[in-house]
């Protein structure tokens, strides 16, 4: 039985136990009329029973799925070693994978002629293992569910405080849910950290951080560590910075001017039509921007280059950067508008009351007063630009050129993560692990930017509250 | 002199002095204001160009040219005899004969091959399906409409003078197409198949049904997970959590998580959900989980704001009547906060709907022809489909990509509009 | 410290106001207002007010809360332009020039008619930059020395120089409330306005700081024409030569301060004043 089906069955049992709990409590009370003598409502007894049935069973299922595959693998490896007369083969992972593939073929009743007898045996063993595991999982889940239900049903007595018990469970559940965000962060840190450590055991940190050659696909030298190419990430960092810089060069002035116009000059009417416009810009999925960059903007830029005899790469940093800038405009404008409207009106009136023009007031009073908020906004926008993936995947190149020239093709950290991990990949290869190392760099950078930005913005808010 | 300004000169002298630079100041004021306006206008232009560009590219995809074939289903042609299943007949040669009959002048092998290329590769299956659906037409001659090849389709949509060669259609082909048009054998139809068929290597056959279904399934998973989790977390943080280090940490953590690049969530999904928990690659289930983790901060932040906005008097009144904290929360606070929570959820879902990068990491980029039937089947989603088509070299996919984008934008628009509607109704109350 | 008396408590509903009593007009008028109406949307905040601001005199505007003192004051240098729904009718003149006329440039007007606000609002800049702000934007100084001179004399006139001369570069927001308000006055007089409008300039200050400000106002009237809104009857009596009593958007009575406080002609004025003292 699949895990999904099991979950469904557990839910059915929980539903049934809800009803059982109610019935039981009514019986304990001595009939429907006597229910008011119970310390809690019958529905509370029902809910409590349902929770007691569902939660342990589901938890067990989760735990089981987490460890099942690794346990089965361990058994399988033992068997493979056993079947090869105790010889430990060199490329164990490959052998095990072959066995698994074969097992899949057997279950799909495909052509098996290519397999050896030994392989077939192992595959059969693997299938058997899986069947046993599934059976065990199903049985244990059901036992847990039913066992918990009967034990809680037995507990239902006159004086049993279902309500208190229930409330404790519910607040425990809520607490757990609030922890998920934290778990996510821990999960992110763990996954990028462990894979990165594995990566750095194959490729030295210094080569990764300071190397200027990036070609993970091709082997450079036979004796090289990791055996598969160069992992100097400097060209990626430079490419990321280049494209982000182009984006910010467009987004900061335009976004800021929009924010200034909307917060200082615009009539209500203009605001009411400009806001949805910005929302559209902010809401367009990045894959659409990527399409626009690759198929509309890039050709235009290249054609323009031809016109003035300037050879511009088809996947120039300029195209990706400009479109990314467009994407970030609403981000900059809405956050800086917030910052500017937070500046007390008294300051604005003070300046205007001295005979300053609106623009002088903006430039000399409002902007300086709002600068921390605006800086926070820009930091967040930069972090956005650095982490943006689809636009660069579609419009920037794959070749790791080390250049600051915006009309050349560069690649970025996110592009490389995607190209290293897209499609099938074998784990543990330096190539795959490199993606996680890049992911770690990305995570650290954006996290630092976010923390700085949030800190600045919060401090600034306190100043005017 | 200095004293003059401030002390002894009559104030009217200061006025004169101010007047000197006034024109210049007003001019720079105008400049500044116009720059602001220009930035806003630029925003409008960008939105317009973006939407116009995509729409104009997408429009051709909603129509498809069909060509009529006179197919001779004679037993001879099909090599039919008693006992042979209709599945196994010689449809290809029958099709080729039908094509050749339309152009009796075409003799050389090379030309013939070229000629067959004008018809979609799917034509063979079209006549097969026709015969299987109507077995009584065996041994008759039937007029059957089949799709033209994507290059021909583009040619027919783009050419201004029929019969002249254009991109990827040479003189001979152009002449053939012209004669087909002139004999009324070409028909332009609304391309309903774009919505009812799945991905294909052939642009003229490709549709969004598979991706749409995948998106629906993924969104269902995301909604089913992120809504209860987000609301529960928000309730805990707003109503139950003691103000201590732990909750502070969670709060900071949620804010930071909201700004983590989406691709990182893809790495998490790959390393933890697929490799550790062993869930299937490319499945809406995994996609949904990853998107849940990604949208959770948005939903939590919006829900908290909404819960915070419920007036404390409601809580006091309910508690005063003897309701426990939990009862108060679930039967009084939560219903009042619901519109705001729903708005936040819709916005979070809209975000998830347009997300691509993390799904690439968990293998939702495979070429998948089948429509997924469950959340564990391999599938793709709309944004990824757009990405895949945009990457395809065939020109026919350009229109398809744009059309898929329009469909996606349509859904996003609906979601955002409903969020705005909810918010307005809520605010006016 | 300051009692806000509402119009209701004065029994306004029973007493008629038929044009202002007293002497609202004078021969030596710096500003003269005639038949001024002010609306916030459909809501009329000022009803047909006419009076003069006499040159080099301090005129106090008093009246219960919400009677339109601030609204009226803000009309005098067109600060109400900032409120989109605010609409001003009637004639307001500065030295015979129509304030709301086509010829009048609000930028120039606001340089000539300066304003000090209720809450001190120094810019988040240094003390020096705060005072230099006006002269800089208006181009009043041609070089640094000249600017220094203006800043110094303004600070001296505002009675602040001795307290801050050693820390002109420290932020203006770091000063005490009373110092901040004097900084704002220095900032205003740095552009040598002809009229200074003050909207409850001392209401956020303690008695000592208030006394310093009052002393300052007394000195400033030698050079400037001043209009001051205040809720404190003693303050009005101490600093002003003329007093105008507003009630529900109308001017009830105007005349010499002494006369108004000792012998008001209108019942409402008397109620207000005695209410304060009684
Ligand atoms: N921005 C505005 N929009 C709409 N109505 C306003 C606005 N400002 C003031 N009003 C209204 O105009 C009337 C006069 O207000 P104003 O602030 O001038 O009174 P005030 O005499 O200064 O009162 P206070 O002594 O409390 O400062 C009030 O009824 C007020 O509600
Ligand atoms: Mg006021």
PDB file of C-alpha atoms in Angstrom, chain A residues 98-306:
ATOM      1  CA  UNK A  98      21.530  -1.276 -11.691  1.00  0.00           C
ATOM      2  CA  UNK A  99      19.748  -3.703  -9.418  1.00  0.00           C
ATOM      3  CA  UNK A 100      17.102  -1.111  -8.700  1.00  0.00           C
ATOM      4  CA  UNK A 101      16.609  -0.340 -12.365  1.00  0.00           C
ATOM      5  CA  UNK A 102      16.290  -4.022 -13.075  1.00  0.00           C
ATOM      6  CA  UNK A 103      13.715  -4.401 -10.326  1.00  0.00           C
ATOM      7  CA  UNK A 104      11.717  -1.632 -11.910  1.00  0.00           C
ATOM      8  CA  UNK A 105      11.903  -3.438 -15.235  1.00  0.00           C
ATOM      9  CA  UNK A 106      10.676  -6.632 -13.617  1.00  0.00           C
ATOM     10  CA  UNK A 107       7.678  -4.936 -12.051  1.00  0.00           C
ATOM     11  CA  UNK A 108       6.850  -3.275 -15.356  1.00  0.00           C
ATOM     12  CA  UNK A 109       7.414  -6.697 -17.031  1.00  0.00           C
ATOM     13  CA  UNK A 110       9.802  -5.271 -19.591  1.00  0.00           C
ATOM     14  CA  UNK A 111      12.489  -6.996 -21.571  1.00  0.00           C
ATOM     15  CA  UNK A 112      15.015  -8.585 -19.191  1.00  0.00           C
ATOM     16  CA  UNK A 113      17.289 -10.363 -21.620  1.00  0.00           C
ATOM     17  CA  UNK A 114      20.289  -8.137 -20.918  1.00  0.00           C
ATOM     18  CA  UNK A 115      20.458  -9.024 -17.220  1.00  0.00           C
ATOM     19  CA  UNK A 116      22.682 -11.696 -15.709  1.00  0.00           C
ATOM     20  CA  UNK A 117      21.400 -14.372 -13.402  1.00  0.00           C
ATOM     21  CA  UNK A 118      23.071 -12.784 -10.410  1.00  0.00           C
ATOM     22  CA  UNK A 119      21.573  -9.408 -11.138  1.00  0.00           C
ATOM     23  CA  UNK A 120      18.142 -10.930 -11.507  1.00  0.00           C
ATOM     24  CA  UNK A 121      18.518 -12.636  -8.169  1.00  0.00           C
ATOM     25  CA  UNK A 122      19.475  -9.428  -6.473  1.00  0.00           C
ATOM     26  CA  UNK A 123      16.643  -7.599  -8.134  1.00  0.00           C
ATOM     27  CA  UNK A 124      14.177 -10.195  -6.908  1.00  0.00           C
ATOM     28  CA  UNK A 125      15.623  -9.825  -3.453  1.00  0.00           C
ATOM     29  CA  UNK A 126      15.172  -6.062  -3.703  1.00  0.00           C
ATOM     30  CA  UNK A 127      11.554  -6.433  -4.771  1.00  0.00           C
ATOM     31  CA  UNK A 128      10.929  -8.799  -1.898  1.00  0.00           C
ATOM     32  CA  UNK A 129      12.539  -6.377   0.532  1.00  0.00           C
ATOM     33  CA  UNK A 130      10.305  -3.601  -0.676  1.00  0.00           C
ATOM     34  CA  UNK A 131       7.219  -5.731  -0.384  1.00  0.00           C
ATOM     35  CA  UNK A 132       8.127  -6.726   3.153  1.00  0.00           C
ATOM     36  CA  UNK A 133       8.790  -3.139   4.105  1.00  0.00           C
ATOM     37  CA  UNK A 134       5.459  -2.005   2.723  1.00  0.00           C
ATOM     38  CA  UNK A 135       3.635  -4.759   4.532  1.00  0.00           C
ATOM     39  CA  UNK A 136       5.378  -3.915   7.778  1.00  0.00           C
ATOM     40  CA  UNK A 137       4.645  -0.251   7.335  1.00  0.00           C
ATOM     41  CA  UNK A 138       0.955  -0.874   6.716  1.00  0.00           C
ATOM     42  CA  UNK A 139       0.588  -3.221   9.641  1.00  0.00           C
ATOM     43  CA  UNK A 140       2.448  -1.012  12.087  1.00  0.00           C
ATOM     44  CA  UNK A 141       0.498   2.072  11.057  1.00  0.00           C
ATOM     45  CA  UNK A 142      -2.810   0.342  11.527  1.00  0.00           C
ATOM     46  CA  UNK A 143      -1.736  -1.140  14.852  1.00  0.00           C
ATOM     47  CA  UNK A 144      -0.653   2.252  16.097  1.00  0.00           C
ATOM     48  CA  UNK A 145      -3.854   3.936  14.966  1.00  0.00           C
ATOM     49  CA  UNK A 146      -6.163   1.324  16.398  1.00  0.00           C
ATOM     50  CA  UNK A 147      -4.121   0.870  19.568  1.00  0.00           C
ATOM     51  CA  UNK A 148      -4.141   4.571  20.335  1.00  0.00           C
ATOM     52  CA  UNK A 149      -7.859   4.790  19.728  1.00  0.00           C
ATOM     53  CA  UNK A 150      -8.695   1.900  22.046  1.00  0.00           C
ATOM     54  CA  UNK A 151      -6.441   3.153  24.813  1.00  0.00           C
ATOM     55  CA  UNK A 152      -7.978   6.617  24.705  1.00  0.00           C
ATOM     56  CA  UNK A 153     -11.497   5.188  24.533  1.00  0.00           C
ATOM     57  CA  UNK A 154     -10.768   3.225  27.665  1.00  0.00           C
ATOM     58  CA  UNK A 155      -9.673   6.420  29.360  1.00  0.00           C
ATOM     59  CA  UNK A 156     -12.936   8.244  28.788  1.00  0.00           C
ATOM     60  CA  UNK A 157     -14.564   8.461  32.179  1.00  0.00           C
ATOM     61  CA  UNK A 158     -16.846  10.894  33.964  1.00  0.00           C
ATOM     62  CA  UNK A 159     -14.034  12.938  35.316  1.00  0.00           C
ATOM     63  CA  UNK A 160     -11.747  12.812  32.295  1.00  0.00           C
ATOM     64  CA  UNK A 161     -10.991  16.375  31.217  1.00  0.00           C
ATOM     65  CA  UNK A 162     -11.147  16.034  27.463  1.00  0.00           C
ATOM     66  CA  UNK A 163     -11.229  19.777  26.988  1.00  0.00           C
ATOM     67  CA  UNK A 164      -7.975  20.479  28.792  1.00  0.00           C
ATOM     68  CA  UNK A 165      -6.333  17.565  27.098  1.00  0.00           C
ATOM     69  CA  UNK A 166      -7.618  18.694  23.727  1.00  0.00           C
ATOM     70  CA  UNK A 167      -6.471  22.243  24.244  1.00  0.00           C
ATOM     71  CA  UNK A 168      -3.040  21.061  25.135  1.00  0.00           C
ATOM     72  CA  UNK A 169      -2.884  19.027  21.942  1.00  0.00           C
ATOM     73  CA  UNK A 170      -4.191  21.879  19.794  1.00  0.00           C
ATOM     74  CA  UNK A 171      -1.775  24.437  21.179  1.00  0.00           C
ATOM     75  CA  UNK A 172       0.975  21.874  20.746  1.00  0.00           C
ATOM     76  CA  UNK A 173      -0.035  21.476  17.122  1.00  0.00           C
ATOM     77  CA  UNK A 174      -0.103  25.213  16.554  1.00  0.00           C
ATOM     78  CA  UNK A 175       3.304  25.499  18.163  1.00  0.00           C
ATOM     79  CA  UNK A 176       4.657  22.800  15.870  1.00  0.00           C
ATOM     80  CA  UNK A 177       3.298  24.598  12.826  1.00  0.00           C
ATOM     81  CA  UNK A 178       5.001  27.804  13.866  1.00  0.00           C
ATOM     82  CA  UNK A 179       8.218  25.846  14.048  1.00  0.00           C
ATOM     83  CA  UNK A 180       7.999  24.818  10.410  1.00  0.00           C
ATOM     84  CA  UNK A 181       9.472  28.091   9.256  1.00  0.00           C
ATOM     85  CA  UNK A 182      12.426  27.451  11.518  1.00  0.00           C
ATOM     86  CA  UNK A 183      12.684  23.866  10.321  1.00  0.00           C
ATOM     87  CA  UNK A 184      12.734  25.143   6.739  1.00  0.00           C
ATOM     88  CA  UNK A 185      15.648  27.403   7.511  1.00  0.00           C
ATOM     89  CA  UNK A 186      17.466  24.600   9.271  1.00  0.00           C
ATOM     90  CA  UNK A 187      16.712  22.322   6.336  1.00  0.00           C
ATOM     91  CA  UNK A 188      18.121  24.858   3.913  1.00  0.00           C
ATOM     92  CA  UNK A 189      21.237  25.394   5.966  1.00  0.00           C
ATOM     93  CA  UNK A 190      21.778  21.675   6.462  1.00  0.00           C
ATOM     94  CA  UNK A 191      21.255  20.712   2.851  1.00  0.00           C
ATOM     95  CA  UNK A 192      23.531  23.350   1.396  1.00  0.00           C
ATOM     96  CA  UNK A 193      26.054  22.919   4.177  1.00  0.00           C
ATOM     97  CA  UNK A 194      26.488  19.145   4.009  1.00  0.00           C
ATOM     98  CA  UNK A 195      26.666  19.007   0.239  1.00  0.00           C
ATOM     99  CA  UNK A 196      29.074  21.931   0.249  1.00  0.00           C
ATOM    100  CA  UNK A 197      31.320  20.204   2.756  1.00  0.00           C
ATOM    101  CA  UNK A 198      31.304  17.154   0.527  1.00  0.00           C
ATOM    102  CA  UNK A 199      32.157  19.412  -2.389  1.00  0.00           C
ATOM    103  CA  UNK A 200      35.008  21.119  -0.598  1.00  0.00           C
ATOM    104  CA  UNK A 201      36.515  17.772   0.247  1.00  0.00           C
ATOM    105  CA  UNK A 202      36.929  17.280  -3.490  1.00  0.00           C
ATOM    106  CA  UNK A 203      37.687  20.815  -4.560  1.00  0.00           C
ATOM    107  CA  UNK A 204      39.664  23.166  -2.317  1.00  0.00           C
ATOM    108  CA  UNK A 205      37.748  26.168  -0.962  1.00  0.00           C
ATOM    109  CA  UNK A 206      40.394  28.524  -2.252  1.00  0.00           C
ATOM    110  CA  UNK A 207      40.088  27.215  -5.777  1.00  0.00           C
ATOM    111  CA  UNK A 208      36.334  27.667  -5.599  1.00  0.00           C
ATOM    112  CA  UNK A 209      36.425  31.157  -4.126  1.00  0.00           C
ATOM    113  CA  UNK A 210      39.375  32.591  -6.026  1.00  0.00           C
ATOM    114  CA  UNK A 211      39.696  30.509  -9.152  1.00  0.00           C
ATOM    115  CA  UNK A 212      38.995  32.274 -12.407  1.00  0.00           C
ATOM    116  CA  UNK A 213      38.245  29.181 -14.467  1.00  0.00           C
ATOM    117  CA  UNK A 214      34.774  27.685 -14.439  1.00  0.00           C
ATOM    118  CA  UNK A 215      34.145  24.674 -16.627  1.00  0.00           C
ATOM    119  CA  UNK A 216      32.459  21.960 -14.572  1.00  0.00           C
ATOM    120  CA  UNK A 217      31.476  19.892 -17.611  1.00  0.00           C
ATOM    121  CA  UNK A 218      34.887  19.196 -19.096  1.00  0.00           C
ATOM    122  CA  UNK A 219      37.812  17.475 -17.478  1.00  0.00           C
ATOM    123  CA  UNK A 220      40.753  19.845 -17.376  1.00  0.00           C
ATOM    124  CA  UNK A 221      43.624  17.630 -16.302  1.00  0.00           C
ATOM    125  CA  UNK A 222      43.594  13.939 -15.718  1.00  0.00           C
ATOM    126  CA  UNK A 223      45.096  14.187 -12.252  1.00  0.00           C
ATOM    127  CA  UNK A 224      42.796  16.899 -11.070  1.00  0.00           C
ATOM    128  CA  UNK A 225      40.941  16.500  -7.802  1.00  0.00           C
ATOM    129  CA  UNK A 226      37.323  15.717  -8.423  1.00  0.00           C
ATOM    130  CA  UNK A 227      38.352  14.660 -11.851  1.00  0.00           C
ATOM    131  CA  UNK A 228      35.847  16.701 -13.755  1.00  0.00           C
ATOM    132  CA  UNK A 229      36.694  20.225 -14.615  1.00  0.00           C
ATOM    133  CA  UNK A 230      37.515  23.560 -13.094  1.00  0.00           C
ATOM    134  CA  UNK A 231      35.507  25.077 -10.289  1.00  0.00           C
ATOM    135  CA  UNK A 232      36.736  28.638  -9.945  1.00  0.00           C
ATOM    136  CA  UNK A 233      33.617  30.639  -9.222  1.00  0.00           C
ATOM    137  CA  UNK A 234      34.980  34.149  -9.754  1.00  0.00           C
ATOM    138  CA  UNK A 235      33.537  34.455 -13.283  1.00  0.00           C
ATOM    139  CA  UNK A 236      30.111  33.556 -11.897  1.00  0.00           C
ATOM    140  CA  UNK A 237      30.362  36.090  -9.105  1.00  0.00           C
ATOM    141  CA  UNK A 238      31.468  38.749 -11.551  1.00  0.00           C
ATOM    142  CA  UNK A 239      28.677  37.855 -13.958  1.00  0.00           C
ATOM    143  CA  UNK A 240      26.115  38.009 -11.178  1.00  0.00           C
ATOM    144  CA  UNK A 241      27.417  41.360 -10.017  1.00  0.00           C
ATOM    145  CA  UNK A 242      27.491  42.704 -13.575  1.00  0.00           C
ATOM    146  CA  UNK A 243      23.906  41.763 -14.361  1.00  0.00           C
ATOM    147  CA  UNK A 244      22.638  42.918 -10.971  1.00  0.00           C
ATOM    148  CA  UNK A 245      24.433  46.215 -11.406  1.00  0.00           C
ATOM    149  CA  UNK A 246      22.820  46.798 -14.779  1.00  0.00           C
ATOM    150  CA  UNK A 247      19.464  45.934 -13.253  1.00  0.00           C
ATOM    151  CA  UNK A 248      19.937  48.305 -10.343  1.00  0.00           C
ATOM    152  CA  UNK A 249      21.120  51.085 -12.677  1.00  0.00           C
ATOM    153  CA  UNK A 250      17.707  50.936 -14.271  1.00  0.00           C
ATOM    154  CA  UNK A 251      15.588  50.070 -11.253  1.00  0.00           C
ATOM    155  CA  UNK A 252      16.939  52.536  -8.688  1.00  0.00           C
ATOM    156  CA  UNK A 253      16.469  55.796 -10.614  1.00  0.00           C
ATOM    157  CA  UNK A 254      13.202  54.794 -12.237  1.00  0.00           C
ATOM    158  CA  UNK A 255      11.787  53.210  -9.100  1.00  0.00           C
ATOM    159  CA  UNK A 256      12.844  56.141  -6.959  1.00  0.00           C
ATOM    160  CA  UNK A 257      11.419  58.722  -9.338  1.00  0.00           C
ATOM    161  CA  UNK A 258       8.158  56.802  -9.509  1.00  0.00           C
ATOM    162  CA  UNK A 259       8.045  56.688  -5.721  1.00  0.00           C
ATOM    163  CA  UNK A 260       8.751  60.415  -5.518  1.00  0.00           C
ATOM    164  CA  UNK A 261       6.151  61.280  -8.095  1.00  0.00           C
ATOM    165  CA  UNK A 262       3.484  59.077  -6.590  1.00  0.00           C
ATOM    166  CA  UNK A 263       4.086  60.166  -3.015  1.00  0.00           C
ATOM    167  CA  UNK A 264       4.679  63.885  -3.605  1.00  0.00           C
ATOM    168  CA  UNK A 265       3.029  65.023  -6.807  1.00  0.00           C
ATOM    169  CA  UNK A 266       0.456  62.589  -8.070  1.00  0.00           C
ATOM    170  CA  UNK A 267      -3.214  63.256  -7.660  1.00  0.00           C
ATOM    171  CA  UNK A 268      -5.384  60.524  -6.209  1.00  0.00           C
ATOM    172  CA  UNK A 269      -6.531  59.599  -9.696  1.00  0.00           C
ATOM    173  CA  UNK A 270      -3.055  59.108 -11.081  1.00  0.00           C
ATOM    174  CA  UNK A 271      -2.109  57.092  -8.028  1.00  0.00           C
ATOM    175  CA  UNK A 272      -5.143  54.897  -8.447  1.00  0.00           C
ATOM    176  CA  UNK A 273      -4.110  53.941 -11.972  1.00  0.00           C
ATOM    177  CA  UNK A 274      -0.349  53.865 -11.410  1.00  0.00           C
ATOM    178  CA  UNK A 275      -0.558  51.464  -8.482  1.00  0.00           C
ATOM    179  CA  UNK A 276      -2.203  48.655 -10.483  1.00  0.00           C
ATOM    180  CA  UNK A 277       0.370  49.248 -13.216  1.00  0.00           C
ATOM    181  CA  UNK A 278       3.140  48.625 -10.696  1.00  0.00           C
ATOM    182  CA  UNK A 279       1.285  45.602  -9.390  1.00  0.00           C
ATOM    183  CA  UNK A 280       1.209  44.172 -12.892  1.00  0.00           C
ATOM    184  CA  UNK A 281       4.977  44.688 -13.219  1.00  0.00           C
ATOM    185  CA  UNK A 282       5.482  43.047  -9.840  1.00  0.00           C
ATOM    186  CA  UNK A 283       3.097  40.187 -10.511  1.00  0.00           C
ATOM    187  CA  UNK A 284       4.356  39.054 -13.892  1.00  0.00           C
ATOM    188  CA  UNK A 285       6.112  35.714 -13.349  1.00  0.00           C
ATOM    189  CA  UNK A 286       9.845  35.829 -13.863  1.00  0.00           C
ATOM    190  CA  UNK A 287       9.668  33.173 -16.553  1.00  0.00           C
ATOM    191  CA  UNK A 288       7.640  35.651 -18.599  1.00  0.00           C
ATOM    192  CA  UNK A 289      10.303  38.300 -18.108  1.00  0.00           C
ATOM    193  CA  UNK A 290      12.842  35.709 -19.144  1.00  0.00           C
ATOM    194  CA  UNK A 291      10.936  35.030 -22.336  1.00  0.00           C
ATOM    195  CA  UNK A 292      10.641  38.759 -22.995  1.00  0.00           C
ATOM    196  CA  UNK A 293      14.356  39.236 -22.394  1.00  0.00           C
ATOM    197  CA  UNK A 294      15.474  36.336 -24.555  1.00  0.00           C
ATOM    198  CA  UNK A 295      13.102  36.717 -27.468  1.00  0.00           C
ATOM    199  CA  UNK A 296      12.354  40.423 -27.640  1.00  0.00           C
ATOM    200  CA  UNK A 297      14.894  42.575 -25.832  1.00  0.00           C
ATOM    201  CA  UNK A 298      18.042  40.636 -26.680  1.00  0.00           C
ATOM    202  CA  UNK A 299      17.370  40.629 -30.459  1.00  0.00           C
ATOM    203  CA  UNK A 300      16.531  44.340 -30.378  1.00  0.00           C
ATOM    204  CA  UNK A 301      19.762  45.121 -28.576  1.00  0.00           C
ATOM    205  CA  UNK A 302      21.750  42.974 -30.962  1.00  0.00           C
ATOM    206  CA  UNK A 303      20.146  44.563 -34.004  1.00  0.00           C
ATOM    207  CA  UNK A 304      20.874  47.955 -32.550  1.00  0.00           C
ATOM    208  CA  UNK A 305      24.490  46.898 -32.113  1.00  0.00           C
ATOM    209  CA  UNK A 306      24.661  45.860 -35.762  1.00  0.00           C
TER     210      UNK A 306
END
